mmCIF file of C-alpha atoms in Angstrom:
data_model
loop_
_atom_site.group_PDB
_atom_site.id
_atom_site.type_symbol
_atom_site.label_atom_id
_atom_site.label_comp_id
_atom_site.label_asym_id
_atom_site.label_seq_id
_atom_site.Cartn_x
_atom_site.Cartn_y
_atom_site.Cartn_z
ATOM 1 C CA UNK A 1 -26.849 10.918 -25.018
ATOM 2 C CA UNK A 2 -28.176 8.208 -26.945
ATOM 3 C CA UNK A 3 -26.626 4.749 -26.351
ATOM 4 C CA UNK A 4 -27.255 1.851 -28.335
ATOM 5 C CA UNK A 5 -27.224 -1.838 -27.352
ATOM 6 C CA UNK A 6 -23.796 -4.139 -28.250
ATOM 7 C CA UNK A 7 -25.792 -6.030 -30.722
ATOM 8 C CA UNK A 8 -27.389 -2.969 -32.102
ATOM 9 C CA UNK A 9 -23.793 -1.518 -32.593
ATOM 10 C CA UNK A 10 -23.240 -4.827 -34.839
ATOM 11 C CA UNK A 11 -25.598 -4.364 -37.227
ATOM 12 C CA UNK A 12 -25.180 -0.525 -37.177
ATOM 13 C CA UNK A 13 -21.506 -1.317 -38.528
ATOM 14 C CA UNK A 14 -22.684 -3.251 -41.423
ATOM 15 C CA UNK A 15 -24.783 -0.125 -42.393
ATOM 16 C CA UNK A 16 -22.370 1.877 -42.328
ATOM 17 C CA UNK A 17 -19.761 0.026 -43.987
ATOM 18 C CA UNK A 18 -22.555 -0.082 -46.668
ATOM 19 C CA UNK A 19 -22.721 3.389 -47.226
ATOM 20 C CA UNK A 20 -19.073 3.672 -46.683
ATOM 21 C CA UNK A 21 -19.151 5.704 -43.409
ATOM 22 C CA UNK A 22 -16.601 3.472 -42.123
ATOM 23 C CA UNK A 23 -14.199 0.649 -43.246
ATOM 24 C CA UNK A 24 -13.649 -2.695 -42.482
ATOM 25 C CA UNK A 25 -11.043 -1.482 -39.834
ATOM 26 C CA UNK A 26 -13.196 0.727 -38.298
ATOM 27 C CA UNK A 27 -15.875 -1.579 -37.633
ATOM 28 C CA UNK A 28 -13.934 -3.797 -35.565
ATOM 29 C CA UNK A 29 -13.455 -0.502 -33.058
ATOM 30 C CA UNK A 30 -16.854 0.552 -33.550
ATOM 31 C CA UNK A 31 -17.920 -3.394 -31.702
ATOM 32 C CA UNK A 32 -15.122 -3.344 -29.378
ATOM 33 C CA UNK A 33 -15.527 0.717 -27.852
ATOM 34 C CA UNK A 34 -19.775 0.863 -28.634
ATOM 35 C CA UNK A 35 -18.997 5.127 -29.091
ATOM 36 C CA UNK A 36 -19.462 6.285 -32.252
ATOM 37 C CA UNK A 37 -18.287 10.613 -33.542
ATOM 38 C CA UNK A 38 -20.467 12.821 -35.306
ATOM 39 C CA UNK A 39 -18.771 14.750 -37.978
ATOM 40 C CA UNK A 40 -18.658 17.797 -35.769
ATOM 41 C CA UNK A 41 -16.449 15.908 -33.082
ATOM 42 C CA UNK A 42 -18.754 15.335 -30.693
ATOM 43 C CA UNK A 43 -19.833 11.705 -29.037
ATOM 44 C CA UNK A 44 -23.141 9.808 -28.685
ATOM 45 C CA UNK A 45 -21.778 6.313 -27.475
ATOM 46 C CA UNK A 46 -19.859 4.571 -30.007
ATOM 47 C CA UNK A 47 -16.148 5.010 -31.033
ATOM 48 C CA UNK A 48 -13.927 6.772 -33.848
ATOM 49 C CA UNK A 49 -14.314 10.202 -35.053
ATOM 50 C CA UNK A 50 -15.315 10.261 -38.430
ATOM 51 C CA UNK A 51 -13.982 12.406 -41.649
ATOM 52 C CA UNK A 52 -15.162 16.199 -42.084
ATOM 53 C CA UNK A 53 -18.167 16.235 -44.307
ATOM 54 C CA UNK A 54 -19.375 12.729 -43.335
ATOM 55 C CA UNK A 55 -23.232 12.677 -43.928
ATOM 56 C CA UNK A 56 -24.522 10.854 -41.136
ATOM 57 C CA UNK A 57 -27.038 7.784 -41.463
ATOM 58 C CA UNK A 58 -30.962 8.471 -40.587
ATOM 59 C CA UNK A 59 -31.548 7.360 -37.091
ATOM 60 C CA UNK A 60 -28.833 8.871 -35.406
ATOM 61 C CA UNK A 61 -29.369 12.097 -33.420
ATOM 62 C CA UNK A 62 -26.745 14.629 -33.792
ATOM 63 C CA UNK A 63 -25.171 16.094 -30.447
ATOM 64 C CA UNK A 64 -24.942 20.192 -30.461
ATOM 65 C CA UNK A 65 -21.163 20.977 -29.229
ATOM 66 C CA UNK A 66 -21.019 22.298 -26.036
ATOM 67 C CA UNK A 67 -17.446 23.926 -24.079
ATOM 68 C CA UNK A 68 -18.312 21.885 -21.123
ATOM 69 C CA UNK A 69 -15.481 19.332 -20.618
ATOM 70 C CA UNK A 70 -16.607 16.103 -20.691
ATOM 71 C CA UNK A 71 -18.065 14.195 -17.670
ATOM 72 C CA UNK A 72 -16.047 11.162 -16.769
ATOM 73 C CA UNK A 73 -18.157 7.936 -17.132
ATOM 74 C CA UNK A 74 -20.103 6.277 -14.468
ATOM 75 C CA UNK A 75 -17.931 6.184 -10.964
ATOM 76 C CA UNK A 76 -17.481 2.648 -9.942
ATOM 77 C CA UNK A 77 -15.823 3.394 -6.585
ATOM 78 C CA UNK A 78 -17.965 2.989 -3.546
ATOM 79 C CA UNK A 79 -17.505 1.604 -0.049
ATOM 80 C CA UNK A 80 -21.158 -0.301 -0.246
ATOM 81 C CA UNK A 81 -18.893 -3.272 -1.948
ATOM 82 C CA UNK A 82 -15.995 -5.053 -2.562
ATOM 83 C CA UNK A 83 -14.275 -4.033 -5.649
ATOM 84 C CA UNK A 84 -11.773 -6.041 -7.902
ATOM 85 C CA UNK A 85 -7.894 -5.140 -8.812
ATOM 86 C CA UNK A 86 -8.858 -2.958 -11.659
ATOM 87 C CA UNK A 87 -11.422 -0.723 -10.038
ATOM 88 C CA UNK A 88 -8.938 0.373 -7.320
ATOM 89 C CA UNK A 89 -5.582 1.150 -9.553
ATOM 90 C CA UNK A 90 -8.466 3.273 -11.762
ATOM 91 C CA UNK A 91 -9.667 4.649 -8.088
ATOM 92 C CA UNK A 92 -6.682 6.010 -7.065
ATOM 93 C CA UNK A 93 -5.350 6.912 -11.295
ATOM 94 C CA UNK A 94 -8.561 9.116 -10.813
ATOM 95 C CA UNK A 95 -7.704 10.939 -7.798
ATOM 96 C CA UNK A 96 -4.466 11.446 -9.385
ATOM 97 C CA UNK A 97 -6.284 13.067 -12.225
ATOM 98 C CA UNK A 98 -8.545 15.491 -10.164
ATOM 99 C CA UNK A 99 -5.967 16.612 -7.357
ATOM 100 C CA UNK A 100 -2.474 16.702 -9.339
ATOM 101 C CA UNK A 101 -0.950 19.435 -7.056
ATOM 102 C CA UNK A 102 -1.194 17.191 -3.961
ATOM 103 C CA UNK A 103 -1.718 13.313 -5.496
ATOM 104 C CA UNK A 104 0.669 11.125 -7.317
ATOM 105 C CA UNK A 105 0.869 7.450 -7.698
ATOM 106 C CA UNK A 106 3.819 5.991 -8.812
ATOM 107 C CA UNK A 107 4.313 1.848 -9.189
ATOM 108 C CA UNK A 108 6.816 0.590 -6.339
ATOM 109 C CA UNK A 109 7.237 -2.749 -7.911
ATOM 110 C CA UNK A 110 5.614 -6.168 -9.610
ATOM 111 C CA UNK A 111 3.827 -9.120 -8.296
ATOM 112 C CA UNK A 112 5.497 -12.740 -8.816
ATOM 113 C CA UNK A 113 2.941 -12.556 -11.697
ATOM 114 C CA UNK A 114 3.774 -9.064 -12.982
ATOM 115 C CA UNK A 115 1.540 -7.545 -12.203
ATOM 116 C CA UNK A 116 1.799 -3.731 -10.958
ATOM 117 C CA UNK A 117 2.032 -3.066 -7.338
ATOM 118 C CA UNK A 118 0.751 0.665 -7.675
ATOM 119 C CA UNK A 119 1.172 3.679 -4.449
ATOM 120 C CA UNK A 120 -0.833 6.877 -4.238
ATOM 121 C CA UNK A 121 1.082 9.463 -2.408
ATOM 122 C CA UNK A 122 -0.631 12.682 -1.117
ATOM 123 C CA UNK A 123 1.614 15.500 -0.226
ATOM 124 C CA UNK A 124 1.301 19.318 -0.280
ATOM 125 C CA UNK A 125 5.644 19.295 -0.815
ATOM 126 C CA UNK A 126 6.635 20.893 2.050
ATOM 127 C CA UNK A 127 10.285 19.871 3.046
ATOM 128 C CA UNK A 128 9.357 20.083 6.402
ATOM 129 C CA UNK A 129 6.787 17.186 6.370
ATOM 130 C CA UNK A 130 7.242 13.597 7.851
ATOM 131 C CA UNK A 131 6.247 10.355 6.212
ATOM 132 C CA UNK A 132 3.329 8.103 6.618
ATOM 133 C CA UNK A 133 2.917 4.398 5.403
ATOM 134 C CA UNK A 134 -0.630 2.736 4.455
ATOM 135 C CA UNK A 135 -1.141 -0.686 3.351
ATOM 136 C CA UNK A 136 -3.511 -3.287 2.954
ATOM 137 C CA UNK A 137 -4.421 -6.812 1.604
ATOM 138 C CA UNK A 138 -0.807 -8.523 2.094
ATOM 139 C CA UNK A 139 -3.096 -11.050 3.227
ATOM 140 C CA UNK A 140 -5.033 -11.308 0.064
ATOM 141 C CA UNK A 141 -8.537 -12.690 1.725
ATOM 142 C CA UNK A 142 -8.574 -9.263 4.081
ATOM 143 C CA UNK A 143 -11.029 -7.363 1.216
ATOM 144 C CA UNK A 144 -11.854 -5.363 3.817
ATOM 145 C CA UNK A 145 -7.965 -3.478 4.696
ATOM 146 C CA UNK A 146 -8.266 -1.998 1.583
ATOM 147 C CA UNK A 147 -11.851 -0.914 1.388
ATOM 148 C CA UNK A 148 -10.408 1.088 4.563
ATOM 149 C CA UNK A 149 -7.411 2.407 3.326
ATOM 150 C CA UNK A 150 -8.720 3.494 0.030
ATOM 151 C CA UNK A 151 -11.816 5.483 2.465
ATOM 152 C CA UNK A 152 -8.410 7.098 3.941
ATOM 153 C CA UNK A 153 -7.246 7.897 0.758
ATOM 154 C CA UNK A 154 -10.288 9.791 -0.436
ATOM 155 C CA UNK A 155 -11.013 11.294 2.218
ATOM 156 C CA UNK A 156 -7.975 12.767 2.364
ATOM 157 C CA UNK A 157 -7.434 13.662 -1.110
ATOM 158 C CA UNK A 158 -10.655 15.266 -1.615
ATOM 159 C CA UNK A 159 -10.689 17.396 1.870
ATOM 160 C CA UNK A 160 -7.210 18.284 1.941
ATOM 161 C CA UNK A 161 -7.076 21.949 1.810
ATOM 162 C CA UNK A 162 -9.591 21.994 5.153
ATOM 163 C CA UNK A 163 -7.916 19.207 7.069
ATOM 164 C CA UNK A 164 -5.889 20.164 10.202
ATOM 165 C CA UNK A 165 -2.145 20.398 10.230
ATOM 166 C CA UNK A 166 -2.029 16.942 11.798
ATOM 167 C CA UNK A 167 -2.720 15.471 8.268
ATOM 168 C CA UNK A 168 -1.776 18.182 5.791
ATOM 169 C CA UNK A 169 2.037 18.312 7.342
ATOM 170 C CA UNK A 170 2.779 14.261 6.100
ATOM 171 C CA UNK A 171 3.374 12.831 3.192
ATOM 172 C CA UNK A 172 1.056 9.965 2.932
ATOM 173 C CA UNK A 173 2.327 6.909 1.394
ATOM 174 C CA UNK A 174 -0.435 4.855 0.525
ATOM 175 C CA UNK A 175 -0.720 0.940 -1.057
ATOM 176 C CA UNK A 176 -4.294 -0.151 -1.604
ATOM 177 C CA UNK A 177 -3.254 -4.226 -2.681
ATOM 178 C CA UNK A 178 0.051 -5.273 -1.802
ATOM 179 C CA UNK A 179 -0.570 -8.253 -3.040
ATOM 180 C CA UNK A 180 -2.164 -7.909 -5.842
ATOM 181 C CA UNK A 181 -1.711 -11.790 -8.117
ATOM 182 C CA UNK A 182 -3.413 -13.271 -4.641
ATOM 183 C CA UNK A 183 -5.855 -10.749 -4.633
ATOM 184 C CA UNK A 184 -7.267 -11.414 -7.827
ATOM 185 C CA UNK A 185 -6.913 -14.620 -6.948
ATOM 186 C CA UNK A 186 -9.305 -14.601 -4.239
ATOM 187 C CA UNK A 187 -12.103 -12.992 -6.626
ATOM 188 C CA UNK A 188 -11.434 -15.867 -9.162
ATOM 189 C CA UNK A 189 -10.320 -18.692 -7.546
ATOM 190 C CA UNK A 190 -10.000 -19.335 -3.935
ATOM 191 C CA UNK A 191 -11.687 -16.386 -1.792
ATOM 192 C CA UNK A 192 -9.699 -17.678 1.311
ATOM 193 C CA UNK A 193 -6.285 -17.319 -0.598
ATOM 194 C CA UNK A 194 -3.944 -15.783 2.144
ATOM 195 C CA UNK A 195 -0.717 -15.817 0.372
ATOM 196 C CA UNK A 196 0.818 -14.716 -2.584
ATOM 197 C CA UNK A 197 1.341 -16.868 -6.216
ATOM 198 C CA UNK A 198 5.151 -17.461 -6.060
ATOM 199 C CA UNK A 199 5.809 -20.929 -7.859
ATOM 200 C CA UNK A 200 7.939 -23.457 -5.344
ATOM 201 C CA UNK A 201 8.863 -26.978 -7.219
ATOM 202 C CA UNK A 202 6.737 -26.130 -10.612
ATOM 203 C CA UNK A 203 3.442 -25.414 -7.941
ATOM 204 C CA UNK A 204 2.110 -21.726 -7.249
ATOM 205 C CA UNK A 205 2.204 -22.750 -3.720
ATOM 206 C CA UNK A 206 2.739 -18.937 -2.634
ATOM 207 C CA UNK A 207 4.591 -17.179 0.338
ATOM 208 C CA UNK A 208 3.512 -15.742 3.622
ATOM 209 C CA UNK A 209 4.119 -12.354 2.511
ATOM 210 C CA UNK A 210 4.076 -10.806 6.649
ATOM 211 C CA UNK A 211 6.661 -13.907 7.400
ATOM 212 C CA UNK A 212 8.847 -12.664 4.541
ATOM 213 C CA UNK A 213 10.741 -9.248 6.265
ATOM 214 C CA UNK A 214 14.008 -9.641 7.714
ATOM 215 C CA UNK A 215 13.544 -9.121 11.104
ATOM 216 C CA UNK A 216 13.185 -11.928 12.921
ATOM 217 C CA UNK A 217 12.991 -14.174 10.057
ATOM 218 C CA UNK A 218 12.466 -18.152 10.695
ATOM 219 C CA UNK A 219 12.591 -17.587 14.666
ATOM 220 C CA UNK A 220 10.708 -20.173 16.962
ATOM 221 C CA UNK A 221 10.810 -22.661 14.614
ATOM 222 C CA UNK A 222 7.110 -23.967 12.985
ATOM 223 C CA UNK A 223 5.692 -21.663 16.102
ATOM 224 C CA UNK A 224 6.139 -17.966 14.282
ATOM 225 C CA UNK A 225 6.280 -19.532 10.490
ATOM 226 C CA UNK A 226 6.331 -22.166 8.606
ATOM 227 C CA UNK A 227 9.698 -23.299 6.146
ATOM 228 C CA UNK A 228 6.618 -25.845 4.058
ATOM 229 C CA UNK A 229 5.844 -24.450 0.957
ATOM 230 C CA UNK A 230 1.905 -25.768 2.256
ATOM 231 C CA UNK A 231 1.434 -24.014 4.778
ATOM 232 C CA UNK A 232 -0.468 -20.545 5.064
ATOM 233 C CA UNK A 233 2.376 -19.667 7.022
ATOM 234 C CA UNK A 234 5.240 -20.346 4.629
ATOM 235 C CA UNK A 235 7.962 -17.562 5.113
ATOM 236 C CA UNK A 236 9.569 -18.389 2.007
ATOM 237 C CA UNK A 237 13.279 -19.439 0.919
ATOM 238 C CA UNK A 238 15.107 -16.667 2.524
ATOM 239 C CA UNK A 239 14.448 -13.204 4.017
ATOM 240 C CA UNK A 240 12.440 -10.751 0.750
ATOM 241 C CA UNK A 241 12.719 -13.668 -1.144
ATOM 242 C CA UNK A 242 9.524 -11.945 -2.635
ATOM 243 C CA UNK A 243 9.020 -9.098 -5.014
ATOM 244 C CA UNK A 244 6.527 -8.260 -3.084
ATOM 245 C CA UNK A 245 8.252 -7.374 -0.113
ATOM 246 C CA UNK A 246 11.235 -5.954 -1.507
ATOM 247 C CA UNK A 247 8.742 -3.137 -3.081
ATOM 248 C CA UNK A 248 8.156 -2.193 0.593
ATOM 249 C CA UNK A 249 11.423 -2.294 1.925
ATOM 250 C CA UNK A 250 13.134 -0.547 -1.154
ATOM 251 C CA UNK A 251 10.397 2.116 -1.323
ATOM 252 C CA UNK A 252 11.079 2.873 2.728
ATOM 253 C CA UNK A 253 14.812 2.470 2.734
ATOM 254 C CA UNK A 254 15.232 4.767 -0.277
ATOM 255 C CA UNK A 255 12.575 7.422 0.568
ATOM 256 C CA UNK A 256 14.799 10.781 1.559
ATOM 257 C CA UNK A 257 11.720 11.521 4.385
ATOM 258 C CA UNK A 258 11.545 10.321 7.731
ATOM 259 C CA UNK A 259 9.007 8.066 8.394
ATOM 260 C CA UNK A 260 6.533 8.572 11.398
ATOM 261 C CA UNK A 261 4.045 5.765 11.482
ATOM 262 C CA UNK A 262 3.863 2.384 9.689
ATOM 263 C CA UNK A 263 0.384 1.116 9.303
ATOM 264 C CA UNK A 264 -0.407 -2.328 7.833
ATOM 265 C CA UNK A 265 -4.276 -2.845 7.864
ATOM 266 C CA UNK A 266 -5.444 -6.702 8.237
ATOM 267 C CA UNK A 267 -8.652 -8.250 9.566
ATOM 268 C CA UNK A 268 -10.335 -9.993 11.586
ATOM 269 C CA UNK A 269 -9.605 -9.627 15.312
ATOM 270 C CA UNK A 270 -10.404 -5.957 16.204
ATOM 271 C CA UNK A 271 -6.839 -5.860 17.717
ATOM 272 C CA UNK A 272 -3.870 -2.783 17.682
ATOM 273 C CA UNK A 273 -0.770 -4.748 18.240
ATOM 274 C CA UNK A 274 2.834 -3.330 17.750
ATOM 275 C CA UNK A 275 6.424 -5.139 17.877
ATOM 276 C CA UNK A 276 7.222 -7.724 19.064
ATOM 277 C CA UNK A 277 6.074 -10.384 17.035
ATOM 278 C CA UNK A 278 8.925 -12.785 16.821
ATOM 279 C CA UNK A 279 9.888 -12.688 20.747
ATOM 280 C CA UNK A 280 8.262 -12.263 24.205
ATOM 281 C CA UNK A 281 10.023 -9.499 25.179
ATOM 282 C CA UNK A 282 8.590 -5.686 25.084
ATOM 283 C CA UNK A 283 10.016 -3.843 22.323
ATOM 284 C CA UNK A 284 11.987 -0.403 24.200
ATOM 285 C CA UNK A 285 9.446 2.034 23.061
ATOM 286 C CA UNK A 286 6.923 -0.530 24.409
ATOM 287 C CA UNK A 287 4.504 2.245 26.549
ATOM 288 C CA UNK A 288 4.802 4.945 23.589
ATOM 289 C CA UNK A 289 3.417 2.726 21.721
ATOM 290 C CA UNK A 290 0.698 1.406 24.069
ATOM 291 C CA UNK A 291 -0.447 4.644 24.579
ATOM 292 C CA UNK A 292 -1.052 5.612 20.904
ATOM 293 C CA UNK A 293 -2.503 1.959 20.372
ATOM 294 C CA UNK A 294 -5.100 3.453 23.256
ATOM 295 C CA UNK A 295 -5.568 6.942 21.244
ATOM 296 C CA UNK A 296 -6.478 5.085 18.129
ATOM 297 C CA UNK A 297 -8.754 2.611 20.671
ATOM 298 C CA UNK A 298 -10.716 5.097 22.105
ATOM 299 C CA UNK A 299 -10.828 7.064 18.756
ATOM 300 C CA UNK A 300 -13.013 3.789 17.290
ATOM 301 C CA UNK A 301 -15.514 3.025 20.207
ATOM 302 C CA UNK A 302 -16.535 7.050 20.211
ATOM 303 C CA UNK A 303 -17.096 6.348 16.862
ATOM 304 C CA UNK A 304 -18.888 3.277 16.412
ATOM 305 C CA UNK A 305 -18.969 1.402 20.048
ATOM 306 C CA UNK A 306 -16.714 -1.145 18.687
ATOM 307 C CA UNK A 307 -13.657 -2.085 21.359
ATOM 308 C CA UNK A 308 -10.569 -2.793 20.048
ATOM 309 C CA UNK A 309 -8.051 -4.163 22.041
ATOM 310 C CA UNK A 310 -4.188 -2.785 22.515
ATOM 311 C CA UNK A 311 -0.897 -4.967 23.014
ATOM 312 C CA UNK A 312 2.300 -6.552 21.764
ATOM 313 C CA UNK A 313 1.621 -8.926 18.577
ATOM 314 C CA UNK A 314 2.823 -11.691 20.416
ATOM 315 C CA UNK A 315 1.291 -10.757 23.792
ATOM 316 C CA UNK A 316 -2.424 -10.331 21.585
ATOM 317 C CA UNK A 317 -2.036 -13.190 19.034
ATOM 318 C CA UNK A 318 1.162 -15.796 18.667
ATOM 319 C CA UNK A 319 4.527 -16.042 17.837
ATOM 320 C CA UNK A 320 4.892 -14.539 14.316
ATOM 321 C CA UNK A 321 8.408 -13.855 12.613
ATOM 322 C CA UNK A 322 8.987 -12.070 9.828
ATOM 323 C CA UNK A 323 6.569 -9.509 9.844
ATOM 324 C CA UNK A 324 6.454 -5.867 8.209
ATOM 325 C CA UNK A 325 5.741 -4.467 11.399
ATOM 326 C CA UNK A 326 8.705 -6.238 13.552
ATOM 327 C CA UNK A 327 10.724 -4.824 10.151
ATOM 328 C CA UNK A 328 9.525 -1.363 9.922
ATOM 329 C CA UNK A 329 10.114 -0.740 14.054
ATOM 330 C CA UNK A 330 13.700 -2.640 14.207
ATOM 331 C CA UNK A 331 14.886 -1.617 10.676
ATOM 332 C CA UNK A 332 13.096 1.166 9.460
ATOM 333 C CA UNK A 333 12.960 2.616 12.715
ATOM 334 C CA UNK A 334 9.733 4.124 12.128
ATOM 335 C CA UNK A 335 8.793 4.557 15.554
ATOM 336 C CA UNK A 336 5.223 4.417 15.304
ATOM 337 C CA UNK A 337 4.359 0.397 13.688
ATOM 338 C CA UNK A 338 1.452 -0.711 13.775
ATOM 339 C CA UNK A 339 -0.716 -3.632 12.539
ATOM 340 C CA UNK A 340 -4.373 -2.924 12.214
ATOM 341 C CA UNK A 341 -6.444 -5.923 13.189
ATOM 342 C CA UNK A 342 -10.003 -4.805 11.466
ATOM 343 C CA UNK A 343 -13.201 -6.475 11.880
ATOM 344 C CA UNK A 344 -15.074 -8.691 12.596
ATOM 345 C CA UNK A 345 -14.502 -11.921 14.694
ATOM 346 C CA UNK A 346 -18.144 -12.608 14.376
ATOM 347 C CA UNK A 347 -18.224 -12.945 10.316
ATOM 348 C CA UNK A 348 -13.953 -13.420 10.021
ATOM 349 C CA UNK A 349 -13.052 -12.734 6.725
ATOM 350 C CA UNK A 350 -16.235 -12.396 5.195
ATOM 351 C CA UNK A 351 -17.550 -8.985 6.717
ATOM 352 C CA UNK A 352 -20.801 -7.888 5.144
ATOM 353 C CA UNK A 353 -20.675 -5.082 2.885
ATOM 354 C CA UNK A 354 -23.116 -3.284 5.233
ATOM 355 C CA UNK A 355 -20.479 -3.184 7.663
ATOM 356 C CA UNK A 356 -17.810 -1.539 5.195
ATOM 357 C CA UNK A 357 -18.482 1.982 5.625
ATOM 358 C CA UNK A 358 -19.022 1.783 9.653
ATOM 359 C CA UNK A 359 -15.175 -0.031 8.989
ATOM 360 C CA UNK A 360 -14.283 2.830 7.218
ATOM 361 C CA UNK A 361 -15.076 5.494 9.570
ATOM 362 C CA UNK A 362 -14.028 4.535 12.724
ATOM 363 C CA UNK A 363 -10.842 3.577 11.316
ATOM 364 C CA UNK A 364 -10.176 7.075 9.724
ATOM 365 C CA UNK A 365 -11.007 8.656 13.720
ATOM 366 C CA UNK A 366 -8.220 6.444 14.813
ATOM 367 C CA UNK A 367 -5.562 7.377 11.684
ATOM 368 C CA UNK A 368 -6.749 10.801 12.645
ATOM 369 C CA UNK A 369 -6.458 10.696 16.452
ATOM 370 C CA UNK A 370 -3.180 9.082 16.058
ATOM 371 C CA UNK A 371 -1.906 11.774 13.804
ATOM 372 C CA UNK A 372 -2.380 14.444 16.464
ATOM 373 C CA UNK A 373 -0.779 11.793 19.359
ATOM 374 C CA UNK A 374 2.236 11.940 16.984
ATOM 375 C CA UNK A 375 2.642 15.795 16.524
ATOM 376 C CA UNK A 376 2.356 16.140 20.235
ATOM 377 C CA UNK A 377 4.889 13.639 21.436
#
């Protein structure tokens, strides 16, 4: 296929406007796409198709038709890098595309900003299935919760008819950026944004999205949140205050499936921690969920050496109130919630991109493992 350069594509459009191949209308389409039609229909790299009988200018080569269909253009999704807002909503649009019987993503709600907060789901149909939840970057800096969940996603999607009944009998509900306005944010802006962009006094001060579920809202005081606007920690006016939020609870609450496992992926601390967040005491399905924290554990260091350790958020961390874990457990009651502490506490937010696909894979041996923990209990 011959391409031809921007500037090239300039000058080409004043030649051809010349020998009135293409109007003044045209020309603006033929600077902006850089594709350009022969008069049989077919495409070197330039824009509009052009009227039967068109003679075409000396110098460029005319493509024979073939019935092959036409190869998508180069595939910008990788795990070797981080990858902007755009690249994952066409990502996921693209698996869409290729695997319609099983993949379908559907837009759960808008950012403060408007922007689209988009889901994949992949699900065979079956009536029979349970429901599992997948999110990442409600903390905006954590780039790499959804280079891990999107890994999930494709793997998944692209294996599906030979994966075992431990994946192929759920409905996977998956959300790559939940918050997307801070995560573009944090490739423009501020790469240690946490929160999201909601406007307090005039001032895109932004919310605490995980201090923002009802459960356990505003408890402890300053200790599990933070009621200043300033502060990475700010829970916001009132319990989903956010749109943000809301898409997750209302998307939950309103699915007609029962929900299995709730998995919200952040990073740094290498931890699997489970309700309670917002008070000392063990949650009543405290050793259930222990024990498939330990699955999942073991799952990562036979795949990569990497330890991971297993507790009760507040037992592993500190107080926190508010979270979608402490929500999806208590209000949901999805029985299996989880928060996903990812690496690494050596490089904290900033993992290399070396490290993304080792992330990747032992992560998917613990979704995995945990799947078949969940069919058997």
């Amino acid at each position: 296929m011959n391409t031809i350069s921007t500037t090239s594509a300039t000058k080409l459009s004043k030649v051809l406007r010349k020998t009135n191949v293409i109007s003044e209308h045209d020309e603006e389409d033929l600077e902006s796409n850089s594709t350009i039609w022969t008069e049989n229909g077919t495409q070197t790299k330039f824009g509009k198709k052009t009227k039967p009988g068109t003679v075409i200018p000396r110098g460029l080569k005319q493509i024979v038709p073939t019935n092959k269909p036409n190869k998508r253009k180069v595939k910008l999704m990788n795990w070797k890098k981080y990858h902007r807002l755009n690249v994952i909503y066409a990502f996921i649009d693209e698996l869409e595309r290729d695997y319609p019987a099983i993949c379908t993503v559907s837009v759960i709600g808008q950012s403060v900003e408007g922007r689209d907060i988009k889901m994949l789901k992949i699900s065979n149909s079956d009536a029979r299935n349970s429901a599992i939840w997948l999110d990442a970057s409600i903390h905006s800096r954590e780039w790499i919760s959804t280079a891990v969940v999107t890994y999930i996603a494709d793997y998944i999607a692209r294996n599906f008819h030979s994966l075992p009944t431990s994946i192929t009998n759920k409905d996977w509900h998956i959300v790559p950026i939940l918050n997307p306005d801070g995560y573009e944010y944090t490739h423009t802006h501020d790469r240690m944004w946490r929160k999201n962009r909601a406007k307090h006094d005039g001032e895109r001060v932004g919310v605490d999205l995980n201090r923002n579920f009802s459960c356990g809202w505003g408890n402890n005081g300053d200790e599990g949140s933070s009621e200043e606007p300033s502060s990475v920690f700010y829970r916001g006016p009132m319990p989903f205050s956010e749109p943000e939020a809301i898409a997750v609870r209302d998307t939950i609450l309103g699915s007609t499936v029962i929900f299995k496992a709730f998995l919200s992926f952040h990073s740094y601390y290498e931890l699997i921690i489970f309700p309670w967040g917002y008070k000392r005491e063990p949650c009543p399905d405290y050793l259930k969920l222990l024990e498939g924290g330990a699955v999942m554990a073991r799952a990562i260091f036979e795949s990569s050496g990497v330890t991971y350790k297993v507790g009760s958020t507040k037992d592993m961390t500190y107080y926190a109130c508010g979270t979608s874990t402490d929500w999806s457990y208590a209000i949901a009651k999805i029985p299996y919630s989880y928060m996903i502490e990812l690496r690494s506490k050596k490089y904290r937010f900033k993992l290399p991109k070396d490290q993304i696909m080792e992330t990747c894979k032992e992560i998917l041996s613990a979704v995995k493992s945990l799947m078949e923990f969940i069919d058997r209990n």
